[in-house]
Amino acid sequence: MEADRLNSPSTSVITFEVLGHQLHFYQDPNSKHLGTTVWDTSMVFAKFLEKNCRKGRFCPSKLKGKRVIELGAGCGVAGFGMACLGCDVVSTDQIEVVPLLRRNVERNSSRIMQMNSNSDSFGSIKVAELDWGNEDHIKAVAPPFDYVIGTDVNSCIYRTDALPFKVYAEHLVEPLLQTIIALSSPKTTIMLGHEIRSTSVHEQMLQTWKIFFDVKIVPKAKMDSKYQHPSIQLFIMGQKSSAVTAEKAEPAIRSEKLEKTAQDIEPQVNEVEPSKTDQDKEKNRGSSSLVDDLPLTRLPDEKLSEWEARRYGSMAASLLCDVKIT
């Protein structure tokens, strides 16, 4: 297997097709910052948009000119998915990640404009620094937005970089939630995706979201047939009917009543417009499992797809993350 097909420490660029555009996303896997690596969830998100862009809410005619902000953009894959559908995107991250993000945005935007005759369908994408909870950064991007998106933002909450220990950084939950609310209006659609690396952290985050938002899970049948995985989930959310402000979010998160409120909420999350066919597919697929279901045995001459190679790497990383070197 070619070394550059895995997300290894030597992989400096990932080539990925986004809605017919062959794009190159530069990364730095050796960096200690989580944002300088292309995460699989961003690919799943972009391919979900691609599959559902022919009709409905994600078709270019409905998205053209919509304002989108991406939180924790990292290398910028998810933001390009929205920009390729005609949205005007602001991709944001911490200052340490901004140079790499800007490099990807500038080079891929230029590539799209030069190489594609249908570049008129491309919206726009620019880069801005945004630390969660920073009021000046939030004001600078001029909210509210039509869409707030983020993939694997929970990776900043669930710090896998703190090996051999796993740390749930609760102090990051409040600024993230406040930022999402501050960037939104009652009409804003919030789209988040993440890979479940800890079921307890996943449940805690999900219960917190459900206090403030109506949460719908995207069924696997609506995702790209290849770019999906049982441990990767996409959510589409909107503010609940009652008025929610960033100021109200702070005391609610800090209150001891938060845990009780979360426990009282119905744990089942609605799916996004599932048809009977989709439900049957979901039932047969058994997608509720959180374990990696890639086959562990293959014929010697069988070649892995790019996506399978990445998932094998992810599975190996998960298995090794608890191993202590003595």
Tab-separated table of C-alpha atoms in Angstrom:
chain	number	residue	atom	x	y	z
A	1	MET	CA	0.000	0.000	0.000
A	2	GLU	CA	1.307	3.410	-0.928
A	3	ALA	CA	2.372	5.404	2.122
A	4	ASP	CA	0.530	8.549	1.055
A	5	ARG	CA	-2.822	6.776	1.017
A	6	LEU	CA	-2.894	6.750	4.796
A	7	ASN	CA	-3.150	9.772	7.046
A	8	SER	CA	0.359	9.159	8.304
A	9	PRO	CA	2.931	11.588	9.754
A	10	SER	CA	4.466	11.811	6.278
A	11	THR	CA	1.219	12.700	4.474
A	12	SER	CA	1.442	16.420	3.768
A	13	VAL	CA	-1.435	16.687	1.286
A	14	ILE	CA	-4.791	14.949	0.872
A	15	THR	CA	-6.408	14.928	-2.583
A	16	PHE	CA	-10.184	14.858	-2.342
A	17	GLU	CA	-12.971	15.416	-4.866
A	18	VAL	CA	-15.596	17.891	-3.674
A	19	LEU	CA	-18.677	18.171	-5.925
A	20	GLY	CA	-16.681	17.524	-9.077
A	21	HIS	CA	-13.701	19.657	-8.054
A	22	GLN	CA	-10.405	17.838	-7.497
A	23	LEU	CA	-8.955	19.688	-4.512
A	24	HIS	CA	-5.704	19.434	-2.560
A	25	PHE	CA	-5.778	19.959	1.191
A	26	TYR	CA	-2.412	20.524	2.811
A	27	GLN	CA	-2.009	19.278	6.353
A	28	ASP	CA	0.599	18.842	9.073
A	29	PRO	CA	-0.065	15.570	10.946
A	30	ASN	CA	3.102	16.100	13.009
A	31	SER	CA	1.701	19.269	14.543
A	32	LYS	CA	0.436	19.076	18.116
A	33	HIS	CA	-2.636	21.073	17.074
A	34	LEU	CA	-5.695	18.998	16.150
A	35	GLY	CA	-6.744	21.476	13.476
A	36	THR	CA	-3.864	20.826	11.102
A	37	THR	CA	-5.032	17.358	10.039
A	38	VAL	CA	-7.801	16.399	7.598
A	39	TRP	CA	-10.411	14.568	9.690
A	40	ASP	CA	-12.640	11.886	8.192
A	41	THR	CA	-15.849	13.532	9.396
A	42	SER	CA	-15.222	16.556	7.171
A	43	MET	CA	-15.077	14.204	4.173
A	44	VAL	CA	-18.321	12.506	5.213
A	45	PHE	CA	-19.940	15.948	5.531
A	46	ALA	CA	-18.805	17.090	2.064
A	47	LYS	CA	-19.948	13.853	0.437
A	48	PHE	CA	-23.303	14.098	2.226
A	49	LEU	CA	-23.812	17.498	0.584
A	50	GLU	CA	-22.798	16.054	-2.763
A	51	LYS	CA	-25.326	13.221	-2.528
A	52	ASN	CA	-28.200	15.507	-1.509
A	53	CYS	CA	-27.557	18.519	-3.752
A	54	ARG	CA	-29.771	17.530	-6.682
A	55	LYS	CA	-32.997	18.493	-4.942
A	56	GLY	CA	-34.255	19.725	-1.614
A	57	ARG	CA	-32.669	22.121	0.847
A	58	PHE	CA	-29.091	21.516	-0.318
A	59	CYS	CA	-29.546	22.165	-4.033
A	60	PRO	CA	-27.459	25.083	-5.391
A	61	SER	CA	-30.529	27.137	-6.317
A	62	LYS	CA	-31.550	27.237	-2.645
A	63	LEU	CA	-28.044	27.686	-1.226
A	64	LYS	CA	-26.757	30.337	-3.630
A	65	GLY	CA	-25.686	33.380	-1.620
A	66	LYS	CA	-26.417	31.856	1.781
A	67	ARG	CA	-24.004	32.969	4.502
A	68	VAL	CA	-22.158	30.115	6.184
A	69	ILE	CA	-19.638	30.092	9.009
A	70	GLU	CA	-17.503	27.058	9.763
A	71	LEU	CA	-16.188	26.582	13.299
A	72	GLY	CA	-12.949	24.710	13.872
A	73	ALA	CA	-12.437	24.556	10.109
A	74	GLY	CA	-8.984	22.994	10.317
A	75	CYS	CA	-7.913	22.283	6.741
A	76	GLY	CA	-11.192	23.605	5.310
A	77	VAL	CA	-12.803	20.550	3.684
A	78	ALA	CA	-16.363	21.041	4.990
A	79	GLY	CA	-16.380	24.738	4.143
A	80	PHE	CA	-15.502	23.981	0.534
A	81	GLY	CA	-18.458	21.613	0.389
A	82	MET	CA	-20.792	24.543	1.109
A	83	ALA	CA	-18.887	27.004	-1.106
A	84	CYS	CA	-19.102	24.622	-4.074
A	85	LEU	CA	-22.897	24.790	-3.738
A	86	GLY	CA	-22.866	28.572	-4.042
A	87	CYS	CA	-22.625	29.637	-0.391
A	88	ASP	CA	-20.505	32.503	0.893
A	89	VAL	CA	-18.412	30.818	3.563
A	90	VAL	CA	-16.272	32.134	6.399
A	91	SER	CA	-13.933	29.364	7.576
A	92	THR	CA	-12.642	30.013	11.086
A	93	ASP	CA	-10.169	28.521	13.507
A	94	GLN	CA	-7.575	29.469	16.094
A	95	ILE	CA	-4.669	31.674	15.091
A	96	GLU	CA	-2.241	28.720	15.044
A	97	VAL	CA	-4.296	27.010	12.338
A	98	VAL	CA	-5.146	30.072	10.231
A	99	PRO	CA	-1.975	30.045	8.022
A	100	LEU	CA	-2.570	26.454	6.880
A	101	LEU	CA	-6.298	27.065	6.461
A	102	ARG	CA	-5.669	30.206	4.411
A	103	ARG	CA	-3.196	28.332	2.216
A	104	ASN	CA	-5.804	25.672	1.435
A	105	VAL	CA	-8.536	28.233	0.815
A	106	GLU	CA	-6.457	30.393	-1.523
A	107	ARG	CA	-4.969	27.530	-3.539
A	108	ASN	CA	-8.181	25.558	-3.934
A	109	SER	CA	-10.275	28.632	-4.729
A	110	SER	CA	-7.780	29.562	-7.427
A	111	ARG	CA	-7.797	25.989	-8.707
A	112	ILE	CA	-11.588	25.962	-8.998
A	113	MET	CA	-11.677	29.287	-10.853
A	114	GLN	CA	-8.931	28.275	-13.298
A	115	MET	CA	-9.774	24.646	-13.992
A	116	ASN	CA	-13.574	24.574	-14.142
A	117	SER	CA	-15.847	26.115	-16.733
A	118	ASN	CA	-18.768	25.965	-14.280
A	119	SER	CA	-16.949	28.043	-11.673
A	120	ASP	CA	-19.936	30.427	-11.648
A	121	SER	CA	-21.664	27.930	-9.368
A	122	PHE	CA	-18.910	28.444	-6.801
A	123	GLY	CA	-19.761	30.936	-4.063
A	124	SER	CA	-16.910	32.330	-2.020
A	125	ILE	CA	-14.774	31.325	0.924
A	126	LYS	CA	-12.580	33.412	3.186
A	127	VAL	CA	-10.684	32.848	6.424
A	128	ALA	CA	-11.024	34.479	9.830
A	129	GLU	CA	-9.602	33.883	13.278
A	130	LEU	CA	-12.236	32.883	15.806
A	131	ASP	CA	-11.615	31.665	19.337
A	132	TRP	CA	-14.783	30.265	20.863
A	133	GLY	CA	-16.279	32.741	23.293
A	134	ASN	CA	-14.240	35.701	22.024
A	135	GLU	CA	-16.794	38.492	21.579
A	136	ASP	CA	-14.519	40.611	19.378
A	137	HIS	CA	-13.915	37.698	16.999
A	138	ILE	CA	-17.644	36.958	16.862
A	139	LYS	CA	-18.571	40.574	16.103
A	140	ALA	CA	-15.883	40.769	13.414
A	141	VAL	CA	-17.542	38.064	11.290
A	142	ALA	CA	-20.895	39.931	11.346
A	143	PRO	CA	-23.487	37.407	12.522
A	144	PRO	CA	-26.099	36.037	12.192
A	145	PHE	CA	-25.468	33.387	9.538
A	146	ASP	CA	-27.843	31.199	7.572
A	147	TYR	CA	-25.759	28.140	8.413
A	148	VAL	CA	-23.311	27.333	11.198
A	149	ILE	CA	-21.291	24.210	10.437
A	150	GLY	CA	-18.593	22.257	12.220
A	151	THR	CA	-17.027	18.817	11.908
A	152	ASP	CA	-15.257	17.106	14.782
A	153	VAL	CA	-15.484	20.214	16.953
A	154	ASN	CA	-15.945	17.710	19.777
A	155	SER	CA	-12.342	16.622	19.205
A	156	CYS	CA	-11.383	19.856	20.919
A	157	ILE	CA	-13.666	18.928	23.819
A	158	TYR	CA	-12.510	15.330	24.000
A	159	ARG	CA	-8.755	15.802	23.918
A	160	THR	CA	-7.110	12.764	22.359
A	161	ASP	CA	-3.865	14.743	22.233
A	162	ALA	CA	-3.487	14.312	25.987
A	163	LEU	CA	-2.282	10.740	25.665
A	164	PRO	CA	-1.865	8.465	27.518
A	165	PHE	CA	-4.692	10.217	29.373
A	166	LYS	CA	-8.049	11.180	27.870
A	167	VAL	CA	-9.353	14.517	29.083
A	168	TYR	CA	-12.919	15.797	28.782
A	169	ALA	CA	-12.311	19.548	28.682
A	170	GLU	CA	-15.584	20.792	30.167
A	171	HIS	CA	-14.333	24.380	30.136
A	172	LEU	CA	-14.608	24.358	26.325
A	173	VAL	CA	-18.278	23.332	26.224
A	174	GLU	CA	-19.578	26.696	27.416
A	175	PRO	CA	-17.676	28.931	24.933
A	176	LEU	CA	-18.507	26.588	22.035
A	177	LEU	CA	-22.215	26.651	22.815
A	178	GLN	CA	-22.199	30.413	23.410
A	179	THR	CA	-20.416	30.947	20.101
A	180	ILE	CA	-22.894	28.831	18.129
A	181	ILE	CA	-25.824	30.711	19.656
A	182	ALA	CA	-24.175	34.120	19.140
A	183	LEU	CA	-23.629	33.337	15.454
A	184	SER	CA	-27.214	32.164	14.968
A	185	SER	CA	-30.714	33.522	14.610
A	186	PRO	CA	-33.968	31.582	15.050
A	187	LYS	CA	-33.791	30.822	11.310
A	188	THR	CA	-30.203	29.527	11.340
A	189	THR	CA	-29.524	25.892	10.464
A	190	ILE	CA	-26.726	24.328	12.506
A	191	MET	CA	-24.954	21.325	11.007
A	192	LEU	CA	-22.465	19.411	13.112
A	193	GLY	CA	-20.685	16.144	12.524
A	194	HIS	CA	-18.357	14.139	14.667
A	195	GLU	CA	-16.721	10.783	15.117
A	196	ILE	CA	-17.619	9.077	18.366
A	197	ARG	CA	-14.425	8.302	20.247
A	198	SER	CA	-16.033	8.083	23.677
A	199	THR	CA	-19.681	7.097	24.136
A	200	SER	CA	-19.891	8.907	27.483
A	201	VAL	CA	-18.569	12.174	26.024
A	202	HIS	CA	-20.852	11.752	23.011
A	203	GLU	CA	-23.931	11.319	25.199
A	204	GLN	CA	-22.999	14.262	27.413
A	205	MET	CA	-22.506	16.530	24.421
A	206	LEU	CA	-25.731	15.350	22.780
A	207	GLN	CA	-27.802	15.952	25.897
A	208	THR	CA	-26.348	19.459	26.164
A	209	TRP	CA	-27.252	20.247	22.532
A	210	LYS	CA	-30.812	19.040	23.088
A	211	ILE	CA	-31.401	21.531	25.884
A	212	PHE	CA	-31.015	24.439	23.459
A	213	PHE	CA	-31.669	22.981	20.003
A	214	ASP	CA	-34.053	20.734	18.119
A	215	VAL	CA	-31.668	17.974	17.075
A	216	LYS	CA	-32.113	15.638	14.118
A	217	ILE	CA	-29.699	12.895	13.185
A	218	VAL	CA	-28.903	12.244	9.531
A	219	PRO	CA	-29.623	8.574	8.728
A	220	LYS	CA	-26.833	6.603	7.088
A	221	ALA	CA	-29.081	5.987	4.065
A	222	LYS	CA	-28.864	9.715	3.251
A	223	MET	CA	-25.065	9.718	3.387
A	224	ASP	CA	-22.719	8.797	0.562
A	225	SER	CA	-22.651	5.012	0.205
A	226	LYS	CA	-18.863	4.892	0.609
A	227	TYR	CA	-18.034	7.917	2.745
A	228	GLN	CA	-19.811	6.922	5.937
A	229	HIS	CA	-19.085	4.916	9.051
A	230	PRO	CA	-21.093	3.710	12.084
A	231	SER	CA	-19.028	5.869	14.429
A	232	ILE	CA	-19.426	9.053	12.350
A	233	GLN	CA	-22.670	10.956	12.810
A	234	LEU	CA	-24.088	14.119	11.252
A	235	PHE	CA	-26.624	16.329	13.028
A	236	ILE	CA	-28.913	19.076	11.725
A	237	MET	CA	-30.136	21.433	14.430
A	238	GLY	CA	-32.138	24.599	14.927
A	239	GLN	CA	-32.868	26.803	17.907
A	240	LYS	CA	-35.856	25.733	19.945
A	241	SER	CA	-38.990	27.859	19.696
A	242	SER	CA	-38.274	29.620	22.978
A	243	ALA	CA	-35.854	32.531	22.657
A	244	VAL	CA	-32.275	31.450	23.265
A	245	THR	CA	-29.425	33.888	23.705
A	246	ALA	CA	-25.745	33.511	24.469
A	247	GLU	CA	-26.358	35.182	27.823
A	248	LYS	CA	-28.940	32.566	28.780
A	249	ALA	CA	-26.645	29.728	27.755
A	250	GLU	CA	-23.951	30.607	30.281
A	251	PRO	CA	-25.952	30.246	33.514
A	252	ALA	CA	-27.737	27.190	32.163
A	253	ILE	CA	-24.477	25.372	31.503
A	254	ARG	CA	-23.016	26.333	34.853
A	255	SER	CA	-26.174	25.425	36.761
A	256	GLU	CA	-26.272	22.179	38.671
A	257	LYS	CA	-29.701	21.656	37.104
A	258	LEU	CA	-28.076	20.969	33.733
A	259	GLU	CA	-27.412	17.330	34.498
A	260	LYS	CA	-30.961	16.739	35.725
A	261	THR	CA	-32.435	18.590	32.745
A	262	ALA	CA	-30.392	16.499	30.341
A	263	GLN	CA	-31.507	13.275	32.001
A	264	ASP	CA	-35.164	14.281	31.726
A	265	ILE	CA	-34.921	14.859	27.965
A	266	GLU	CA	-36.087	12.053	25.711
A	267	PRO	CA	-32.836	10.359	24.608
A	268	GLN	CA	-34.117	9.473	21.153
A	269	VAL	CA	-33.120	11.997	18.478
A	270	ASN	CA	-35.331	12.403	15.433
A	271	GLU	CA	-33.965	11.474	12.046
A	272	VAL	CA	-33.903	13.848	9.094
A	273	GLU	CA	-36.935	13.047	6.938
A	274	PRO	CA	-36.380	9.270	6.887
A	275	SER	CA	-38.428	7.404	4.295
A	276	LYS	CA	-39.585	3.832	4.855
A	277	THR	CA	-36.899	2.671	2.433
A	278	ASP	CA	-34.277	4.547	4.422
A	279	GLN	CA	-35.538	3.025	7.654
A	280	ASP	CA	-35.371	-0.471	6.178
A	281	LYS	CA	-31.836	0.167	5.005
A	282	GLU	CA	-30.857	1.448	8.430
A	283	LYS	CA	-32.336	-1.614	10.095
A	284	ASN	CA	-30.514	-3.984	7.776
A	285	ARG	CA	-27.297	-2.021	8.007
A	286	GLY	CA	-27.178	-2.175	11.785
A	287	SER	CA	-25.632	1.262	11.901
A	288	SER	CA	-26.200	1.768	15.609
A	289	SER	CA	-22.938	-0.008	16.337
A	290	LEU	CA	-20.111	2.281	17.371
A	291	VAL	CA	-17.383	-0.181	16.558
A	292	ASP	CA	-15.353	-0.135	13.387
A	293	ASP	CA	-17.043	-2.626	11.061
A	294	LEU	CA	-14.451	-2.779	8.321
A	295	PRO	CA	-13.453	-6.360	7.524
A	296	LEU	CA	-10.205	-7.324	9.194
A	297	THR	CA	-9.380	-9.920	6.591
A	298	ARG	CA	-9.004	-9.410	2.856
A	299	LEU	CA	-7.579	-11.322	-0.027
A	300	PRO	CA	-3.869	-10.471	-0.484
A	301	ASP	CA	-4.424	-9.039	-3.969
A	302	GLU	CA	-7.481	-6.985	-3.025
A	303	LYS	CA	-6.765	-3.250	-3.035
A	304	LEU	CA	-8.182	-0.974	-0.359
A	305	SER	CA	-10.046	2.125	-1.423
A	306	GLU	CA	-8.775	5.480	-0.193
A	307	TRP	CA	-11.601	5.639	2.339
A	308	GLU	CA	-11.011	2.093	3.643
A	309	ALA	CA	-7.324	2.863	4.064
A	310	ARG	CA	-8.176	5.907	6.169
A	311	ARG	CA	-10.635	3.939	8.304
A	312	TYR	CA	-8.041	1.218	8.937
A	313	GLY	CA	-5.681	3.935	10.111
A	314	SER	CA	-8.358	5.391	12.370
A	315	MET	CA	-9.133	1.984	13.825
A	316	ALA	CA	-5.452	1.342	14.509
A	317	ALA	CA	-5.123	4.709	16.239
A	318	SER	CA	-8.137	3.924	18.426
A	319	LEU	CA	-6.681	0.576	19.430
A	320	LEU	CA	-3.306	2.089	20.252
A	321	CYS	CA	-4.500	5.186	22.113
A	322	ASP	CA	-4.778	3.333	25.429
A	323	VAL	CA	-1.469	1.516	25.075
A	324	LYS	CA	1.125	2.729	27.548
A	325	ILE	CA	4.740	2.399	26.532
A	326	THR	CA	6.886	1.214	29.426
